[in-house]
Tab-separated table of C-alpha atoms and ligand atoms in Angstrom:
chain	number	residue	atom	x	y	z
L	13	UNK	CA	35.431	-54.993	32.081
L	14	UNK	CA	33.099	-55.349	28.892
L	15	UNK	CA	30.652	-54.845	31.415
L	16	UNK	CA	31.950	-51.625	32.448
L	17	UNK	CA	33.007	-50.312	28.789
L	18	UNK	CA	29.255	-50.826	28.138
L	19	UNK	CA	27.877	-48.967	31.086
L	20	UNK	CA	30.307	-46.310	30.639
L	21	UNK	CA	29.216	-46.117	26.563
L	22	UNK	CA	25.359	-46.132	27.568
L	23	UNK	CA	26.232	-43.384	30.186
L	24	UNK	CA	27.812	-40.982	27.410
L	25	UNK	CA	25.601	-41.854	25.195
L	26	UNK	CA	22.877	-40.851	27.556
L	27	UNK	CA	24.441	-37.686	28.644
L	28	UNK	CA	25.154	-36.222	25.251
L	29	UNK	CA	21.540	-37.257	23.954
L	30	UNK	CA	19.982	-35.608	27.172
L	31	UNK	CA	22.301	-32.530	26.937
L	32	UNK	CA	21.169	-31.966	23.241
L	33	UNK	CA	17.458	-32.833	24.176
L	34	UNK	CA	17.920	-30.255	27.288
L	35	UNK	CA	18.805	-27.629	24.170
L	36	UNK	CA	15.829	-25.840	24.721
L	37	UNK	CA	15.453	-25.811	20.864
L	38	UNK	CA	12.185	-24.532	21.177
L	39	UNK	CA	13.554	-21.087	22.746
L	40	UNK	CA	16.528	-21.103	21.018
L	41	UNK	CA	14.801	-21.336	17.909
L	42	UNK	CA	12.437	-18.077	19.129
L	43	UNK	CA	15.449	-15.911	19.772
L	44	UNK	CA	16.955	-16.570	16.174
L	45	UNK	CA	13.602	-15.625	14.300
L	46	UNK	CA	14.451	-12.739	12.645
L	47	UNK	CA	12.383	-9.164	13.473
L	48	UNK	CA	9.584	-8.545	11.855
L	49	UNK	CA	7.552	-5.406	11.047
L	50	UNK	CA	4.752	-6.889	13.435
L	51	UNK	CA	7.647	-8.477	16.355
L	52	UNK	CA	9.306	-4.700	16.399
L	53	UNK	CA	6.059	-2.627	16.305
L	54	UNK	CA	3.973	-4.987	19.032
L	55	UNK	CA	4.306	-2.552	22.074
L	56	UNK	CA	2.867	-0.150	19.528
L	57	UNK	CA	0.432	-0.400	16.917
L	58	UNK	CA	-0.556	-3.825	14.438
L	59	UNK	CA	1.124	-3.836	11.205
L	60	UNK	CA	-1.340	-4.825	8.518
L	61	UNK	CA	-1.502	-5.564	4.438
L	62	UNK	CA	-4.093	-5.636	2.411
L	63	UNK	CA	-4.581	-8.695	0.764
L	64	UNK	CA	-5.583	-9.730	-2.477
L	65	UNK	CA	-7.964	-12.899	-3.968
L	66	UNK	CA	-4.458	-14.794	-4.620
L	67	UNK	CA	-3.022	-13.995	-1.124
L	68	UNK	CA	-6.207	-15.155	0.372
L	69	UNK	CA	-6.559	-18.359	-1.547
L	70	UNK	CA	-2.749	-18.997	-1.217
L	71	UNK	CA	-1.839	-19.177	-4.620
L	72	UNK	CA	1.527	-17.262	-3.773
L	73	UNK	CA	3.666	-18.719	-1.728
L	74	UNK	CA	6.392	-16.244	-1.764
L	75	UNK	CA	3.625	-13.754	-1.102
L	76	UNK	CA	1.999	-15.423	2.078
L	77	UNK	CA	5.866	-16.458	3.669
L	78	UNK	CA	6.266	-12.818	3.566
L	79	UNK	CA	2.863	-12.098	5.107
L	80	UNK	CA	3.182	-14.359	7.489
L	81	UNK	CA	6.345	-13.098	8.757
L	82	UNK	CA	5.774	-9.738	8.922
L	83	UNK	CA	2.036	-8.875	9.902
L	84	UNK	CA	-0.557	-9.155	12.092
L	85	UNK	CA	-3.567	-7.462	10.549
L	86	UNK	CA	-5.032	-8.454	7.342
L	87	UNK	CA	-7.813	-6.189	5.053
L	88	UNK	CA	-9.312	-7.604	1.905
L	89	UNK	CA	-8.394	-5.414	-1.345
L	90	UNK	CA	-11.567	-5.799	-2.758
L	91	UNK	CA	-13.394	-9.176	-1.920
L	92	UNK	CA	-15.872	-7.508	0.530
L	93	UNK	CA	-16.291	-4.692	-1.576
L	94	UNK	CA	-20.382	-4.911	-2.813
L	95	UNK	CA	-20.083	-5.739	-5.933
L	96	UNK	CA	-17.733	-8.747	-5.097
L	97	UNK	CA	-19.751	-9.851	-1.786
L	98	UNK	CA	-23.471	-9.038	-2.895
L	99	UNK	CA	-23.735	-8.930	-6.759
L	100	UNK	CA	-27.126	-9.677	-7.174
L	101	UNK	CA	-30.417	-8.502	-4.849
L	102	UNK	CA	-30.590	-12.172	-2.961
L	103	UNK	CA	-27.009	-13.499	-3.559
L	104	UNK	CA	-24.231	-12.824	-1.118
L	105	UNK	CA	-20.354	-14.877	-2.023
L	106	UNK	CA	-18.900	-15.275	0.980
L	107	UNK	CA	-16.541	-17.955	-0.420
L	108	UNK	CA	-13.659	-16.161	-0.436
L	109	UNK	CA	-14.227	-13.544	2.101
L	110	UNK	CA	-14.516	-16.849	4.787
L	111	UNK	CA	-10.927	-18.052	3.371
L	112	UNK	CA	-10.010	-14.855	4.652
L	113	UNK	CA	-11.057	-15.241	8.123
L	114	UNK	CA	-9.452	-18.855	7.615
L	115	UNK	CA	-6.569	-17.279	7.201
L	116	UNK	CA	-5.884	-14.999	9.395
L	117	UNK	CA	-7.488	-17.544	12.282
L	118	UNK	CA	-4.332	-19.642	10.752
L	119	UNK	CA	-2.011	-16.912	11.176
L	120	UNK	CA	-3.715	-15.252	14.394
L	121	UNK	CA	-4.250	-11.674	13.201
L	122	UNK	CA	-6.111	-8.917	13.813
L	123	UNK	CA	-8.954	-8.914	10.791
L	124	UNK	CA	-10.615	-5.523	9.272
L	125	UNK	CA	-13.656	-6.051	7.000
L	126	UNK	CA	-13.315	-3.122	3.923
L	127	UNK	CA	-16.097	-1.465	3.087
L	128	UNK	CA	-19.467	-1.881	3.753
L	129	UNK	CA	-21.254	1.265	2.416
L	130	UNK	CA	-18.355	2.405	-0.703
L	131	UNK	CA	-19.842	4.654	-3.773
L	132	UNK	CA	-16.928	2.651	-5.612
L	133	UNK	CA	-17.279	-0.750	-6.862
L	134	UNK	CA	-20.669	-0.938	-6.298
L	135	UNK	CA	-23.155	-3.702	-7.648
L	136	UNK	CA	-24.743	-1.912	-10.873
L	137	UNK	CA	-27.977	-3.158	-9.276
L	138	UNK	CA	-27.824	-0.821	-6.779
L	139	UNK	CA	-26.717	1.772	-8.744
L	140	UNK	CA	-30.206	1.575	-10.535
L	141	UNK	CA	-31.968	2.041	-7.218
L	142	UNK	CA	-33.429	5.688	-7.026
L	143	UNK	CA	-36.529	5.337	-4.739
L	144	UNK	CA	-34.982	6.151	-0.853
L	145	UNK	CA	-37.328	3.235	0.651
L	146	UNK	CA	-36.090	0.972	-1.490
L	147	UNK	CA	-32.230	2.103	-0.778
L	148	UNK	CA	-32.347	1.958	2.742
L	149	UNK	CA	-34.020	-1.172	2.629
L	150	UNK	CA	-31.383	-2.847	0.469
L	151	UNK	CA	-28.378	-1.013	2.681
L	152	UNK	CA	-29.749	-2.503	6.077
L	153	UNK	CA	-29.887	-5.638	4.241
L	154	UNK	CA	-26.527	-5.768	3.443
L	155	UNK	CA	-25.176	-4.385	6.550
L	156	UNK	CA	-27.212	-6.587	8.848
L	157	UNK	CA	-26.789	-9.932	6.089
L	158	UNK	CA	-23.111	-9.194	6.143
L	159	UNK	CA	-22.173	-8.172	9.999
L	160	UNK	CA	-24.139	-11.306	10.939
L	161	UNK	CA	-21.923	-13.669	8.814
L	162	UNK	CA	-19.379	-12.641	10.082
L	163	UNK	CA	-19.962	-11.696	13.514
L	164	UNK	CA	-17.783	-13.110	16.628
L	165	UNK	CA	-15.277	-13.941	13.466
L	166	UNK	CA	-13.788	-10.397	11.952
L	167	UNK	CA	-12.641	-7.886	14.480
L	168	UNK	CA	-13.679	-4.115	12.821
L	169	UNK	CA	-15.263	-2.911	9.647
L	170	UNK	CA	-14.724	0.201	7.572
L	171	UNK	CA	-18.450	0.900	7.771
L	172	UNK	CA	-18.583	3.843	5.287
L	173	UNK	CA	-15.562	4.776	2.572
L	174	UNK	CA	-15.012	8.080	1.449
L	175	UNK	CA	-18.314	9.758	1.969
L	176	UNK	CA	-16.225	13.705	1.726
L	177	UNK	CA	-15.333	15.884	-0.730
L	178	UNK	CA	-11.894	17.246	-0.139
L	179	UNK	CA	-13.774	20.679	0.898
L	180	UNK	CA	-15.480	18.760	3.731
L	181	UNK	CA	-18.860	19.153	2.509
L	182	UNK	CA	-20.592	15.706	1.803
L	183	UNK	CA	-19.532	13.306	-1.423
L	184	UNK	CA	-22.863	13.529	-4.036
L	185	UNK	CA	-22.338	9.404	-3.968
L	186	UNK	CA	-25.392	7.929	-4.690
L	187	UNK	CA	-26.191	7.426	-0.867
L	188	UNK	CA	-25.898	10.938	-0.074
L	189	UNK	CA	-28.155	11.725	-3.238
L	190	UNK	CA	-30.884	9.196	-2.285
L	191	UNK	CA	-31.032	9.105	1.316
L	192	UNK	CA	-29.272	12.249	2.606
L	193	UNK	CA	-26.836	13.098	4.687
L	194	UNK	CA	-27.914	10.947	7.339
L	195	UNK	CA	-26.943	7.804	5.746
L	196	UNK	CA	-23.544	7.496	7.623
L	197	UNK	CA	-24.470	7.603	11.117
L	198	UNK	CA	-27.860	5.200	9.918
L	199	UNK	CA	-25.099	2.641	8.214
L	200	UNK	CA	-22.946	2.886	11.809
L	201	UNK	CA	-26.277	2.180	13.761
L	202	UNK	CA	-26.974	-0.601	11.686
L	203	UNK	CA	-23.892	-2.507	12.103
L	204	UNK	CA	-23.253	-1.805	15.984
L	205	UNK	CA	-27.260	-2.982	16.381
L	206	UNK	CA	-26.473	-6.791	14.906
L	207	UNK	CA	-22.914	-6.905	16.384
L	208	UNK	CA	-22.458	-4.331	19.326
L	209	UNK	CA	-18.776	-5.887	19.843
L	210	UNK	CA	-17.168	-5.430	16.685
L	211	UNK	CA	-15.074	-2.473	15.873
L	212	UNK	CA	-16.792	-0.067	13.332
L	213	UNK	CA	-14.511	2.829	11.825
L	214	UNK	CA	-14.626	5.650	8.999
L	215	UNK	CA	-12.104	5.572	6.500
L	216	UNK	CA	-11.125	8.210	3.861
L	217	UNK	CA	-8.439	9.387	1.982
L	218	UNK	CA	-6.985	12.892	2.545
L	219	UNK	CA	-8.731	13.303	5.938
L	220	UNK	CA	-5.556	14.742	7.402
L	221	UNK	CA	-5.733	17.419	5.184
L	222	UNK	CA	-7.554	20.745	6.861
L	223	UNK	CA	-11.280	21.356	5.191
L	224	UNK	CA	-11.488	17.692	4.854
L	225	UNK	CA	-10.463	17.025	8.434
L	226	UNK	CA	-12.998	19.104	9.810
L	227	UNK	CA	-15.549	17.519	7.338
L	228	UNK	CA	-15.187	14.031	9.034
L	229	UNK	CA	-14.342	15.770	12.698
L	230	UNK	CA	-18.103	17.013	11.715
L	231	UNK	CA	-18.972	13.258	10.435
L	232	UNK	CA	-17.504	11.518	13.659
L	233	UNK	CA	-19.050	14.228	16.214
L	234	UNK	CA	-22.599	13.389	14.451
L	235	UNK	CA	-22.087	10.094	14.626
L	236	UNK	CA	-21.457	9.901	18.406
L	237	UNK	CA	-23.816	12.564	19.428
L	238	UNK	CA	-26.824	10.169	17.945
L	239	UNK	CA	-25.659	8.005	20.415
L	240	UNK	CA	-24.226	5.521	17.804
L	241	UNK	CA	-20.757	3.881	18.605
L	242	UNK	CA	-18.008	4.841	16.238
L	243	UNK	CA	-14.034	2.995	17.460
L	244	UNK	CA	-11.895	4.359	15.042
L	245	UNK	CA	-10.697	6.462	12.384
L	246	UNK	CA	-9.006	5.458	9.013
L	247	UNK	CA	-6.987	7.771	7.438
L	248	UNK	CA	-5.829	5.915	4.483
L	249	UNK	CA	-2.354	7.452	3.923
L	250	UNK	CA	-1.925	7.077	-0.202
L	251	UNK	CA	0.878	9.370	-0.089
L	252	UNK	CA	3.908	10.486	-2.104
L	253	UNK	CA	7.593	11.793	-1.454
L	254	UNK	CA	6.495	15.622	-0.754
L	255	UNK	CA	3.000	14.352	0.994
L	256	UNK	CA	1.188	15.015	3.294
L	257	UNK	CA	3.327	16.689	5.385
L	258	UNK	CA	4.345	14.898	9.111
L	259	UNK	CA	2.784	18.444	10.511
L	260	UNK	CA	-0.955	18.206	8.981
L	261	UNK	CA	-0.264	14.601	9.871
L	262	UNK	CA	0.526	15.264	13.272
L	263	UNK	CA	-2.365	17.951	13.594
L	264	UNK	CA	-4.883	15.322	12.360
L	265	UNK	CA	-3.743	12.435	14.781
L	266	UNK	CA	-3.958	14.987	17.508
L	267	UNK	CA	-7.796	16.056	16.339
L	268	UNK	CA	-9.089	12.963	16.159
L	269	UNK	CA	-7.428	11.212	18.812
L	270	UNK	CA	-9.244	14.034	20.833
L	271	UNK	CA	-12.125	12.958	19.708
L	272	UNK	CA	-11.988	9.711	22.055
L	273	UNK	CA	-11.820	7.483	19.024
L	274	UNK	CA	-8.216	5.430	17.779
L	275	UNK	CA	-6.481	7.035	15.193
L	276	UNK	CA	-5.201	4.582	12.139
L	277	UNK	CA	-3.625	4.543	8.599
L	278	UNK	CA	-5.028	1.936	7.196
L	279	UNK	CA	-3.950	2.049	2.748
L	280	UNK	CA	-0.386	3.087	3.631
L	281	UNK	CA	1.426	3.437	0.191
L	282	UNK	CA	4.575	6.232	-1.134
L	283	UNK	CA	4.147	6.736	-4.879
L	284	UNK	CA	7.630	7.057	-6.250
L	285	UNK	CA	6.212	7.958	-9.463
L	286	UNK	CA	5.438	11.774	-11.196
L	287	UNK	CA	1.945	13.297	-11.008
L	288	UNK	CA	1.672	15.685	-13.311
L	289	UNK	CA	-2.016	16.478	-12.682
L	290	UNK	CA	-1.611	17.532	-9.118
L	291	UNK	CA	-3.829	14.646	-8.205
L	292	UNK	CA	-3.279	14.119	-4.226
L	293	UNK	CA	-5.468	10.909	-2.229
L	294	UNK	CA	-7.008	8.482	-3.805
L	295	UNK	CA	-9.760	9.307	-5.802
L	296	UNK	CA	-10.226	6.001	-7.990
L	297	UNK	CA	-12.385	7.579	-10.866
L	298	UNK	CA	-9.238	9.299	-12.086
L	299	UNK	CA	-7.549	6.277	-14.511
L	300	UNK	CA	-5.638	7.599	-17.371
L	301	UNK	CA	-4.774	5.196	-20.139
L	302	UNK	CA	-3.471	6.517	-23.406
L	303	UNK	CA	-2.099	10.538	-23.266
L	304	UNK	CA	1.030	12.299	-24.798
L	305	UNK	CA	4.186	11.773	-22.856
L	306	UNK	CA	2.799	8.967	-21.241
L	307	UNK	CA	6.802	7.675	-21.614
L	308	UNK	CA	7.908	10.410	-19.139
L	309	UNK	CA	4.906	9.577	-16.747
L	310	UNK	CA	6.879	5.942	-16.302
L	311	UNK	CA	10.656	7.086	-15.553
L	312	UNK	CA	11.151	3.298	-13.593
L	313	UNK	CA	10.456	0.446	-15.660
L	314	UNK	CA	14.011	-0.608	-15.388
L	315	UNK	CA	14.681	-0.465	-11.681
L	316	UNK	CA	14.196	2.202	-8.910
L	317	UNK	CA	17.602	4.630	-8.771
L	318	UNK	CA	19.740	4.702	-5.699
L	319	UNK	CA	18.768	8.090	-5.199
L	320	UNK	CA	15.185	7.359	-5.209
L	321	UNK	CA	15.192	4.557	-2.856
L	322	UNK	CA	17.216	6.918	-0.043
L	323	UNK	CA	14.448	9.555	-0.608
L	324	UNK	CA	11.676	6.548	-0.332
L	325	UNK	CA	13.520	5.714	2.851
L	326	UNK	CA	13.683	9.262	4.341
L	327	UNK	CA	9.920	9.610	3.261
L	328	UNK	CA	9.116	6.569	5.131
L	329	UNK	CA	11.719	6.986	8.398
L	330	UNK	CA	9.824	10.716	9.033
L	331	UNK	CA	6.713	8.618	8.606
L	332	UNK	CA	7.117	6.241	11.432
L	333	UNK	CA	9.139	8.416	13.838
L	334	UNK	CA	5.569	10.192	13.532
L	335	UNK	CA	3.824	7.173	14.116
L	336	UNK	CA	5.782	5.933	17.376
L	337	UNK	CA	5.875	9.224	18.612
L	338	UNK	CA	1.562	8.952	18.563
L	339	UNK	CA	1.874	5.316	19.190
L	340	UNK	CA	-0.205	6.348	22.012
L	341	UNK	CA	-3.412	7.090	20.194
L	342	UNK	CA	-2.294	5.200	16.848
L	343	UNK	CA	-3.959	1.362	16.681
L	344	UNK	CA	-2.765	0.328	13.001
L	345	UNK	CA	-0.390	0.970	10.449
L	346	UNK	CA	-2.037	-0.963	7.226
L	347	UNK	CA	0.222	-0.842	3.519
L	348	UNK	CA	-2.214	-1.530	0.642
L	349	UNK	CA	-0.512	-4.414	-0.594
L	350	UNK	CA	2.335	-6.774	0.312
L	351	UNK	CA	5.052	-6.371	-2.538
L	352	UNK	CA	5.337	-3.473	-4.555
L	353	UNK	CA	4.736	-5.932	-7.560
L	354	UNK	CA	0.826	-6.192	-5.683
L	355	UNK	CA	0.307	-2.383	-5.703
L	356	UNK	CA	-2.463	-1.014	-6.863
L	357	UNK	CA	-0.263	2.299	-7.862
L	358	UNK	CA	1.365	0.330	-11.091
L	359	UNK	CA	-2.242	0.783	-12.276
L	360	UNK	CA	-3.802	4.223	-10.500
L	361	UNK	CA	-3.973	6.878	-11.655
L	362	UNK	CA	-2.301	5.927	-14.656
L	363	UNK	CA	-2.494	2.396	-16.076
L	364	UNK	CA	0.582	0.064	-17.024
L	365	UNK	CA	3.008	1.884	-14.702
L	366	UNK	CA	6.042	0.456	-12.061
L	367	UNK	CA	5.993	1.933	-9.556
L	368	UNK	CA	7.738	0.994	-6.025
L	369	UNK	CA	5.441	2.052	-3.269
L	370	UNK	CA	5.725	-0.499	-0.534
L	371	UNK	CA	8.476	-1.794	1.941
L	372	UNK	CA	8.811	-4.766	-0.193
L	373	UNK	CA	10.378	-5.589	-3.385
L	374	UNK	CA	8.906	-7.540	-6.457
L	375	UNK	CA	11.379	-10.454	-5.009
L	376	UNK	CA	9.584	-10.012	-1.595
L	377	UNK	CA	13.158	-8.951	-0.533
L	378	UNK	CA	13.220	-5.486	2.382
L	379	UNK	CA	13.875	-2.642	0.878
L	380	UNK	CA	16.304	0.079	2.020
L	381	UNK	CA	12.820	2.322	3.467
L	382	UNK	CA	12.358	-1.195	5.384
L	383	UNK	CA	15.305	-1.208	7.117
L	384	UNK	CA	15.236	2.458	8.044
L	385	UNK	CA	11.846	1.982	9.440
L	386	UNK	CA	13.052	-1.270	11.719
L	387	UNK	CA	15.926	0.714	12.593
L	388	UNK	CA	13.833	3.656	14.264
L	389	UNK	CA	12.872	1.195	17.124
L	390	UNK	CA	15.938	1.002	18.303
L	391	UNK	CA	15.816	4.940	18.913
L	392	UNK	CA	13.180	4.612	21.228
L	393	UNK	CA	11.381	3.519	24.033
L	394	UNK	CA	9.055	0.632	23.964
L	395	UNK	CA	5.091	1.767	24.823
L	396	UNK	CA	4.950	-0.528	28.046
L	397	UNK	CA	8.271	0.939	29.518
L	398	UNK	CA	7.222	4.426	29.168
K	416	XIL	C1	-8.461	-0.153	-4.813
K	416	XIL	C2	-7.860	-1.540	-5.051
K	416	XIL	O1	-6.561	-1.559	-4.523
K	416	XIL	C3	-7.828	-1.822	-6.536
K	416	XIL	O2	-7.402	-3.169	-6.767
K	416	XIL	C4	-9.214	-1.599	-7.128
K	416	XIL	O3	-9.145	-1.766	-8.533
K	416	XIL	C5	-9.747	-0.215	-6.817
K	416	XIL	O4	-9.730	-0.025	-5.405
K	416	XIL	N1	-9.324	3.627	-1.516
K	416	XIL	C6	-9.891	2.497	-1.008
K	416	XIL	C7	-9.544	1.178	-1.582
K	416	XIL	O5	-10.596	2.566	0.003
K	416	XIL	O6	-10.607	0.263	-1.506
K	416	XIL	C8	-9.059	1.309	-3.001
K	416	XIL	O7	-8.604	0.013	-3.418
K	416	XIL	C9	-7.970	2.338	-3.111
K	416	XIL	C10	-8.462	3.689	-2.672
């Protein structure tokens, strides 16, 4: 009878553990992860951040949880930019740029390298350089030096940064001044010749905006009738509560999709803040520090209103119903930063300022915009069941 009791006990036993080990934990465990910005958007575009040294080396936990989570494209803030990457004539730091690839290789997500050829945040070496020889000797080194590092590793580059004035015509940046006008299409040819696989785009601020638009339209169409390879557009997208507008938004997407090339918004940010100046884009020489009723140029310091945060939220719903609805030609939504504590809008145009930009709080909690923006996919179809 013992015996039997025994038996009987083992067989229990055994059934309860196997029925928990049958729990397919595993799946179970899949279906409760929350949605994510990256899990909701997958049939449609990548959802990337920009990231800065401390998000690359780790050194915020909260920060990289939150990353993690919710994207799967990554851009470096300003480690790549020259002055960071190649700050002397024969000295390249790819220290931290590698940890980069490290990390999203960890994480599995898509990686854009920002900015090769940039009139901003440029070595001051190179800013000496006058003689044309000498320029395009020292640009095809860097190109070549860097695309090689990194080649078979990162998956696109933002080959040239904001070579237009908002008219269209060509940016006086020291490139343009020294070498001409054909310095764009010469930095594209360089990269695609060391790595023909990687993805090379433009990028510029304010490109949806008409005389600009046609000034990179112009750019692109240059670029592809030398017979150089150009992927992508990147229309940065540092925007505000009035805008651009989802119709010169809209217009743009449609012109340059038409162009054959994908279509992204790669610096996504909202200012919630006042802009007295009319400044619109991104132009980063404009930093104001100390001016007379600086006080009224900072109305948040103490916490974003209720009001504000539904108008954020409407700003960004219209936003992304524009976005899916071009999710077609549209390969990447990037926000320039994680947090709106990371922004770089608490310190452009005006220094010292709070401003809430992002879909992300300083406590890495979702904001209200968030939640509108998640909610939008359950308005519509997914891209592989249309
Ligand atoms: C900004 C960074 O966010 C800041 O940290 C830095 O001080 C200045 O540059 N357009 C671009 C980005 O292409 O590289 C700029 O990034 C913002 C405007």
């Amino acid at each position: 009878m013992q015996v039997l009791h025994f038996f009987v006990g083992i067989l229990i036993i055994s059934f309860l553990s196997s029925s928990c080990n049958d729990t397919p934990t595993t799946s179970i465990s899949k279906e409760e992860k929350p949605p994510s910005l990256h899990s909701v958007f997958q049939d449609d575009f990548y959802v990337g951040a920009a990231l800065s040294k401390d998000h690359i080396l780790g050194t915020d936990s909260e920060a990289n949880a939150l990353l993690e989570k919710e994207f799967n494209s990554i851009t470096p803030e300003n480690i790549m930019k020259w002055m960071y990457i190649h700050p002397a004539p024969d000295s390249f730091d790819f220290k931290i740029p590698d940890q980069f690839i490290d990390l999203a290789n960890k994480n599995k997500m898509q990686t854009v390298g920002h900015a090769l050829v940039w009139h901003s945040q440029l070595a001051p070496w190179v800013e000496e350089i006058t003689d044309s020889t000498i320029l395009m000797q020292q640009l095809e080194k860097h190109i070549t030096t860097i695309v090689q590092h990194f080649k078979g590793r990162i998956d696109a580059w933002d080959v040239v940064n904001e070579a237009l004035n908002e008219d269209g015509t060509m940016r006086e940046s020291m490139f343009y001044k020294v070498l001409g006008d054909d310095y764009v299409t010469e930095a594209f040819r360089i990269a695609q010749k060391v790595d023909p696989d990687v993805e090379l785009y433009y990028n510029d601020y304010n490109i949806e905006q008409k005389a600009k638009r046609e000034g990179a339209i112009r750019l692109i169409k240059k670029i592809q009738e030398a017979g150089v390879k150009i992927d992508g557009v990147g229309i940065q997208g540092h925007w505000s509560l009035l805008g651009a507008s989802v119709e010169l938004i809209e217009e743009a997407i449609e012109d340059y999709a038409a162009l054959g090339i994908k279509v992204m918004f790669t610096e996504l940010d909202v200012t919630a803040l006042p802009n007295p100046w009319d400044l619109e884009g991104a132009e980063v020489s404009q930093n104001f520090e100390d001016f007379e009723g600086k006080e009224f140029m900072d109305p948040f310091r103490a916490g974003l209103p209720d009001s504000m945060q539904v108008k954020m939220a409407d700003r960004y719903e219209e936003l992304f119903a524009l976005f899916l609805k071009h999710a077609d030609k549209i390969d990447r939504i990037t926000f320039w930063g994680v947090n709106d504590g990371h922004s770089w809008l608490n310190g452009w145009p005006i220094k010292g300022r709070t401003n809430y930009p992002l879909l992300f709080d300083r406590n890495f909690q979702p904001k209200k915009a968030y939640h509108q923006v998640m909610a939008l996919k359950e308005k519509t179809t997914p891209k592989s069941q249309n």
